[in-house]
Amino acid sequence: MDNDTSIFLLLEFSTIRELQVMYTAIFLILYLMTLIGNILIISAIAFDSRLHTPMYFFLMNLALQDIGSVSLIVPKSVINSIINARHISYPGCVAQVFFFVFFVNCDISLLTVMAYDRFVAICNPLRYEMIMNRKACTKMIGSVWIASFLNSVLNTIVTFTTHFCSNVINQFFCDIPQLLKLACSDFYLIETGVVIFSFTLAFGCFAFLIISYIQIFIAVSKIPSVRGRKKAFSTCFPHLTVFSLFLFTSSFAYLKTPSDTPSHFDFAVTIMYSIIPPMLNPLIYSLRNKDIKIALSKLFLSLCSSIYIN
């Protein structure tokens, strides 16, 4: 198959129709949970002026990116399953690879920025407003988006420059490891090198996050209040857990040798880094937050009042 081939065939959830319906329902539920959770976070932060601070600014950007990443892959898979189809067009596959890599890189970079934000807030609170001012936060977000865009362009170009010997992708969306498996030229080695380089940067972000949290834990251990220590740890540990889950499952999927046949294990690993983190992020970073809960309560009361008056 040459690069001008118009269709790829994606992996079915199951060859048994009943199981396929069950998987489709599960995917749809996970998607709706992710969508609703992140939309609530965005709405609460946007409509409550008290939440217009650096931490919540980063949370809102994270929510936007999470919506983008799951909306890119889940609806197509669900629709294909409902109509009992497997196809995705060549441009559609290119778009999936480009935007998925873009959103993944944005998530990694933004989680690193959020760790730095917590580091400054806890370890240097007196200078927090000066360091994390509006201009600095805007530059950080801009850098995240630009760097992620460039990395995504590089990965996408190198992936689709190669020739493919088959159009059957053993995954429910266009994933780079499975596309490299279809390559019938040595050019795929270049993309493998690009992937390794990308993950080297990702592990660099992870190392920065670990160092930041070590400094945070040292500072927190000096807090005399047990409640204060508990609050700080409750913020850091979930952040570290989700980042670790995402990084290590995606690393396993991208850096291991793809199998010749699809497996339930590969399917589960892909879900663990592509769908679960965006679903958990609202619960871990925001919905457990007292300020977010108050903002959501006010938002719901305002909506109910508007509906009642109308």
CSV table of C-alpha atoms in Angstrom, one decimal:
chain,number,residue,atom,x,y,z
A,1,MET,CA,0.0,0.0,0.0
A,2,ASP,CA,1.4,3.4,-1.0
A,3,ASN,CA,1.0,6.6,0.9
A,4,ASP,CA,-1.8,7.8,-1.4
A,5,THR,CA,-4.1,4.9,-0.1
A,6,SER,CA,-7.3,6.5,1.0
A,7,ILE,CA,-8.4,4.1,3.8
A,8,PHE,CA,-7.0,2.4,6.9
A,9,LEU,CA,-8.8,-0.4,8.8
A,10,LEU,CA,-9.0,0.0,12.5
A,11,LEU,CA,-9.3,-2.7,15.2
A,12,GLU,CA,-12.8,-3.8,16.1
A,13,PHE,CA,-13.7,-3.8,19.8
A,14,SER,CA,-14.8,-7.5,19.3
A,15,THR,CA,-15.8,-9.8,16.6
A,16,ILE,CA,-18.8,-10.9,18.8
A,17,ARG,CA,-21.6,-8.4,18.3
A,18,GLU,CA,-22.8,-8.6,22.0
A,19,LEU,CA,-19.3,-7.9,23.3
A,20,GLN,CA,-18.8,-5.1,20.8
A,21,VAL,CA,-22.0,-3.4,22.0
A,22,MET,CA,-20.8,-3.8,25.6
A,23,TYR,CA,-17.4,-2.2,24.8
A,24,THR,CA,-19.1,0.6,22.9
A,25,ALA,CA,-21.3,1.4,25.9
A,26,ILE,CA,-18.3,1.4,28.2
A,27,PHE,CA,-16.3,3.7,25.9
A,28,LEU,CA,-19.3,6.0,25.5
A,29,ILE,CA,-19.8,6.2,29.3
A,30,LEU,CA,-16.1,6.9,29.9
A,31,TYR,CA,-16.2,9.6,27.2
A,32,LEU,CA,-19.3,11.3,28.6
A,33,MET,CA,-17.7,11.2,32.1
A,34,THR,CA,-14.6,12.8,30.8
A,35,LEU,CA,-16.5,15.4,28.8
A,36,ILE,CA,-18.9,16.4,31.6
A,37,GLY,CA,-16.2,16.5,34.2
A,38,ASN,CA,-13.9,18.7,32.2
A,39,ILE,CA,-16.7,21.0,31.0
A,40,LEU,CA,-17.8,21.5,34.6
A,41,ILE,CA,-14.2,22.5,35.5
A,42,ILE,CA,-14.0,25.0,32.6
A,43,SER,CA,-17.4,26.5,33.4
A,44,ALA,CA,-16.6,26.9,37.1
A,45,ILE,CA,-13.3,28.6,36.5
A,46,ALA,CA,-14.6,30.8,33.7
A,47,PHE,CA,-17.6,32.1,35.7
A,48,ASP,CA,-16.0,32.6,39.1
A,49,SER,CA,-13.6,35.5,39.2
A,50,ARG,CA,-12.1,34.3,42.4
A,51,LEU,CA,-10.7,31.3,40.5
A,52,HIS,CA,-8.8,33.5,38.0
A,53,THR,CA,-5.5,32.6,39.5
A,54,PRO,CA,-2.5,30.8,37.9
A,55,MET,CA,-3.3,27.3,39.4
A,56,TYR,CA,-6.9,27.4,38.0
A,57,PHE,CA,-5.7,28.9,34.7
A,58,PHE,CA,-3.5,25.9,34.2
A,59,LEU,CA,-6.4,23.6,35.3
A,60,MET,CA,-8.7,25.1,32.7
A,61,ASN,CA,-6.1,24.6,30.0
A,62,LEU,CA,-5.6,21.0,31.1
A,63,ALA,CA,-9.3,20.4,30.9
A,64,LEU,CA,-9.4,21.8,27.4
A,65,GLN,CA,-6.6,19.5,26.3
A,66,ASP,CA,-8.2,16.5,27.9
A,67,ILE,CA,-11.5,17.2,26.0
A,68,GLY,CA,-9.5,17.5,22.8
A,69,SER,CA,-7.6,14.2,23.3
A,70,VAL,CA,-10.6,12.0,24.0
A,71,SER,CA,-12.9,13.7,21.5
A,72,LEU,CA,-10.2,12.9,18.9
A,73,ILE,CA,-10.3,9.2,19.2
A,74,VAL,CA,-13.4,7.9,21.2
A,75,PRO,CA,-16.3,9.3,19.0
A,76,LYS,CA,-14.8,7.8,15.8
A,77,SER,CA,-14.4,4.4,17.5
A,78,VAL,CA,-17.9,4.5,18.9
A,79,ILE,CA,-19.5,5.5,15.6
A,80,ASN,CA,-17.5,2.8,13.7
A,81,SER,CA,-18.7,0.2,16.3
A,82,ILE,CA,-22.4,1.3,16.1
A,83,ILE,CA,-22.4,1.1,12.3
A,84,ASN,CA,-20.3,-2.0,12.3
A,85,ALA,CA,-17.5,-0.4,10.3
A,86,ARG,CA,-13.7,-0.2,10.7
A,87,HIS,CA,-12.5,2.3,8.2
A,88,ILE,CA,-10.8,5.7,8.6
A,89,SER,CA,-9.6,7.8,5.7
A,90,TYR,CA,-5.9,8.6,5.2
A,91,PRO,CA,-6.4,12.3,6.0
A,92,GLY,CA,-8.4,11.3,9.0
A,93,CYS,CA,-5.6,9.0,10.2
A,94,VAL,CA,-3.0,11.8,9.7
A,95,ALA,CA,-5.2,14.2,11.7
A,96,GLN,CA,-5.6,11.7,14.5
A,97,VAL,CA,-1.8,11.2,14.8
A,98,PHE,CA,-1.1,14.9,14.6
A,99,PHE,CA,-3.6,16.0,17.2
A,100,PHE,CA,-3.2,13.1,19.5
A,101,VAL,CA,0.6,13.6,19.8
A,102,PHE,CA,-0.1,17.4,20.1
A,103,PHE,CA,-2.6,16.9,23.1
A,104,VAL,CA,-0.4,14.3,24.7
A,105,ASN,CA,2.7,16.6,24.6
A,106,CYS,CA,0.5,19.4,25.9
A,107,ASP,CA,-0.6,17.3,28.8
A,108,ILE,CA,3.0,16.3,29.8
A,109,SER,CA,4.3,19.9,29.5
A,110,LEU,CA,1.3,21.4,31.3
A,111,LEU,CA,1.5,18.9,34.2
A,112,THR,CA,5.2,19.8,34.5
A,113,VAL,CA,4.3,23.5,34.6
A,114,MET,CA,1.6,22.8,37.3
A,115,ALA,CA,4.3,21.0,39.4
A,116,TYR,CA,6.4,24.2,39.2
A,117,ASP,CA,3.4,26.3,40.1
A,118,ARG,CA,2.9,24.2,43.3
A,119,PHE,CA,6.6,24.3,44.0
A,120,VAL,CA,6.6,28.1,44.0
A,121,ALA,CA,3.3,28.3,45.9
A,122,ILE,CA,4.5,26.0,48.7
A,123,CYS,CA,8.3,26.7,48.8
A,124,ASN,CA,8.3,30.4,48.0
A,125,PRO,CA,4.9,31.7,48.9
A,126,LEU,CA,5.9,35.3,49.5
A,127,ARG,CA,7.2,35.7,46.0
A,128,TYR,CA,4.4,33.6,44.3
A,129,GLU,CA,2.4,36.5,42.9
A,130,MET,CA,5.5,38.1,41.5
A,131,ILE,CA,6.9,34.9,39.9
A,132,MET,CA,3.6,33.5,38.7
A,133,ASN,CA,2.2,36.7,37.3
A,134,ARG,CA,-0.2,36.9,34.3
A,135,LYS,CA,2.5,37.5,31.8
A,136,ALA,CA,4.6,34.6,33.0
A,137,CYS,CA,1.7,32.2,33.0
A,138,THR,CA,0.7,33.3,29.4
A,139,LYS,CA,4.3,32.7,28.3
A,140,MET,CA,4.3,29.2,29.9
A,141,ILE,CA,1.1,28.2,28.2
A,142,GLY,CA,2.3,29.6,24.9
A,143,SER,CA,5.5,27.7,25.2
A,144,VAL,CA,3.6,24.5,26.0
A,145,TRP,CA,1.4,24.9,22.9
A,146,ILE,CA,4.2,25.9,20.5
A,147,ALA,CA,6.6,23.1,21.6
A,148,SER,CA,3.8,20.5,21.4
A,149,PHE,CA,2.9,21.7,18.0
A,150,LEU,CA,6.4,21.4,16.7
A,151,ASN,CA,6.9,18.0,18.2
A,152,SER,CA,3.6,16.9,16.7
A,153,VAL,CA,4.5,18.2,13.2
A,154,LEU,CA,7.8,16.3,13.4
A,155,ASN,CA,6.2,13.0,14.5
A,156,THR,CA,3.4,13.2,11.9
A,157,ILE,CA,5.6,14.1,9.0
A,158,VAL,CA,8.2,11.3,9.7
A,159,THR,CA,5.4,8.7,10.3
A,160,PHE,CA,3.6,9.3,7.1
A,161,THR,CA,6.7,9.8,4.9
A,162,THR,CA,7.3,6.1,5.1
A,163,HIS,CA,5.5,3.5,2.9
A,164,PHE,CA,3.0,1.1,4.4
A,165,CYS,CA,2.8,-2.6,3.5
A,166,SER,CA,-0.7,-3.0,4.9
A,167,ASN,CA,-3.7,-0.8,5.9
A,168,VAL,CA,-4.8,-2.9,8.9
A,169,ILE,CA,-4.1,-1.1,12.1
A,170,ASN,CA,-4.2,-3.3,15.3
A,171,GLN,CA,-5.6,-0.5,17.4
A,172,PHE,CA,-8.9,1.4,17.7
A,173,PHE,CA,-7.3,4.6,16.5
A,174,CYS,CA,-4.3,5.6,14.4
A,175,ASP,CA,-1.5,5.1,16.9
A,176,ILE,CA,2.1,5.6,15.9
A,177,PRO,CA,3.5,2.3,17.2
A,178,GLN,CA,0.9,0.3,15.1
A,179,LEU,CA,1.6,2.5,12.1
A,180,LEU,CA,5.3,1.9,12.3
A,181,LYS,CA,4.6,-1.8,12.4
A,182,LEU,CA,3.0,-1.5,8.9
A,183,ALA,CA,6.1,0.2,7.5
A,184,CYS,CA,7.8,-1.7,4.7
A,185,SER,CA,10.9,0.4,4.4
A,186,ASP,CA,13.8,1.2,6.8
A,187,PHE,CA,12.6,4.8,7.1
A,188,TYR,CA,10.5,3.8,10.1
A,189,LEU,CA,13.8,3.7,12.0
A,190,ILE,CA,13.9,7.5,11.8
A,191,GLU,CA,10.4,7.8,13.4
A,192,THR,CA,11.5,5.3,16.1
A,193,GLY,CA,14.3,7.6,16.9
A,194,VAL,CA,11.9,10.6,17.0
A,195,VAL,CA,9.7,8.7,19.4
A,196,ILE,CA,12.6,7.8,21.6
A,197,PHE,CA,13.7,11.5,21.6
A,198,SER,CA,10.2,12.6,22.5
A,199,PHE,CA,10.0,10.2,25.4
A,200,THR,CA,13.5,11.3,26.5
A,201,LEU,CA,12.0,14.8,26.8
A,202,ALA,CA,9.0,13.4,28.6
A,203,PHE,CA,11.1,11.6,31.2
A,204,GLY,CA,13.1,14.9,31.6
A,205,CYS,CA,9.7,16.5,32.5
A,206,PHE,CA,9.1,13.6,34.9
A,207,ALA,CA,12.5,14.1,36.5
A,208,PHE,CA,11.8,17.8,36.9
A,209,LEU,CA,8.4,17.0,38.5
A,210,ILE,CA,10.0,14.5,40.9
A,211,ILE,CA,12.7,17.1,42.0
A,212,SER,CA,10.0,19.7,42.4
A,213,TYR,CA,7.9,17.4,44.6
A,214,ILE,CA,11.0,16.4,46.7
A,215,GLN,CA,11.4,20.1,47.5
A,216,ILE,CA,7.7,20.4,48.2
A,217,PHE,CA,7.8,17.4,50.5
A,218,ILE,CA,10.7,18.8,52.4
A,219,ALA,CA,9.0,22.2,52.8
A,220,VAL,CA,5.7,20.5,53.8
A,221,SER,CA,7.4,18.4,56.4
A,222,LYS,CA,8.3,21.6,58.2
A,223,ILE,CA,4.7,22.8,58.4
A,224,PRO,CA,3.6,22.5,62.1
A,225,SER,CA,0.0,22.0,61.2
A,226,VAL,CA,-1.0,18.4,60.5
A,227,ARG,CA,-4.0,19.7,58.4
A,228,GLY,CA,-1.6,21.8,56.3
A,229,ARG,CA,0.7,18.9,55.6
A,230,LYS,CA,-2.3,16.7,54.7
A,231,LYS,CA,-3.6,19.3,52.3
A,232,ALA,CA,-0.3,19.7,50.6
A,233,PHE,CA,0.3,15.9,50.3
A,234,SER,CA,-3.3,15.3,49.0
A,235,THR,CA,-2.6,17.7,46.2
A,236,CYS,CA,0.8,16.3,45.2
A,237,PHE,CA,0.4,12.6,45.4
A,238,PRO,CA,-2.6,12.4,43.0
A,239,HIS,CA,-0.8,14.6,40.6
A,240,LEU,CA,2.3,12.3,40.7
A,241,THR,CA,0.1,9.2,40.4
A,242,VAL,CA,-1.7,10.3,37.3
A,243,PHE,CA,1.5,11.6,35.6
A,244,SER,CA,3.3,8.3,36.4
A,245,LEU,CA,0.3,6.2,35.1
A,246,PHE,CA,0.2,8.2,31.9
A,247,LEU,CA,4.0,8.3,31.3
A,248,PHE,CA,4.8,4.6,32.0
A,249,THR,CA,1.8,3.1,30.2
A,250,SER,CA,2.4,5.2,27.1
A,251,SER,CA,6.2,4.5,27.2
A,252,PHE,CA,5.4,0.8,27.3
A,253,ALA,CA,3.1,1.1,24.4
A,254,TYR,CA,5.4,3.3,22.3
A,255,LEU,CA,8.8,1.8,23.0
A,256,LYS,CA,8.0,-1.9,23.0
A,257,THR,CA,8.0,-4.0,19.8
A,258,PRO,CA,4.5,-4.1,18.5
A,259,SER,CA,3.0,-7.6,18.3
A,260,ASP,CA,1.9,-9.2,15.1
A,261,THR,CA,-1.6,-9.8,16.4
A,262,PRO,CA,-3.8,-7.6,18.5
A,263,SER,CA,-4.0,-8.5,22.2
A,264,HIS,CA,-6.3,-7.6,25.1
A,265,PHE,CA,-3.2,-6.4,27.0
A,266,ASP,CA,-2.2,-3.9,24.4
A,267,PHE,CA,-5.8,-2.8,24.2
A,268,ALA,CA,-5.9,-2.2,28.0
A,269,VAL,CA,-2.5,-0.4,28.0
A,270,THR,CA,-3.7,2.0,25.3
A,271,ILE,CA,-6.9,2.8,27.3
A,272,MET,CA,-4.8,3.4,30.4
A,273,TYR,CA,-2.8,6.2,28.7
A,274,SER,CA,-5.3,7.6,26.2
A,275,ILE,CA,-8.7,7.6,28.0
A,276,ILE,CA,-8.2,7.1,31.8
A,277,PRO,CA,-6.0,10.1,32.6
A,278,PRO,CA,-8.3,12.6,30.9
A,279,MET,CA,-11.2,11.1,32.8
A,280,LEU,CA,-9.4,11.1,36.2
A,281,ASN,CA,-7.9,14.6,35.9
A,282,PRO,CA,-11.1,16.5,36.8
A,283,LEU,CA,-11.6,14.2,39.8
A,284,ILE,CA,-8.0,14.5,41.1
A,285,TYR,CA,-7.2,18.1,40.4
A,286,SER,CA,-10.4,19.9,40.6
A,287,LEU,CA,-13.6,18.2,41.8
A,288,ARG,CA,-11.9,17.4,45.1
A,289,ASN,CA,-11.1,21.1,45.5
A,290,LYS,CA,-13.2,23.1,47.9
A,291,ASP,CA,-13.1,26.3,45.8
A,292,ILE,CA,-14.2,24.4,42.7
A,293,LYS,CA,-17.1,22.8,44.6
A,294,ILE,CA,-18.3,26.2,45.8
A,295,ALA,CA,-18.0,27.7,42.3
A,296,LEU,CA,-19.9,24.8,40.8
A,297,SER,CA,-22.6,25.2,43.5
A,298,LYS,CA,-23.0,28.9,42.6
A,299,LEU,CA,-23.1,28.0,38.9
A,300,PHE,CA,-25.8,25.5,39.3
A,301,LEU,CA,-27.9,27.8,41.5
A,302,SER,CA,-27.5,30.5,38.9
A,303,LEU,CA,-28.6,28.2,36.2
A,304,CYS,CA,-31.6,26.9,38.2
A,305,SER,CA,-32.6,30.5,39.0
A,306,SER,CA,-32.5,31.5,35.3
A,307,ILE,CA,-34.5,28.5,34.3
A,308,TYR,CA,-37.1,29.1,37.1
A,309,ILE,CA,-37.5,32.8,36.1
A,310,ASN,CA,-37.9,32.0,32.4
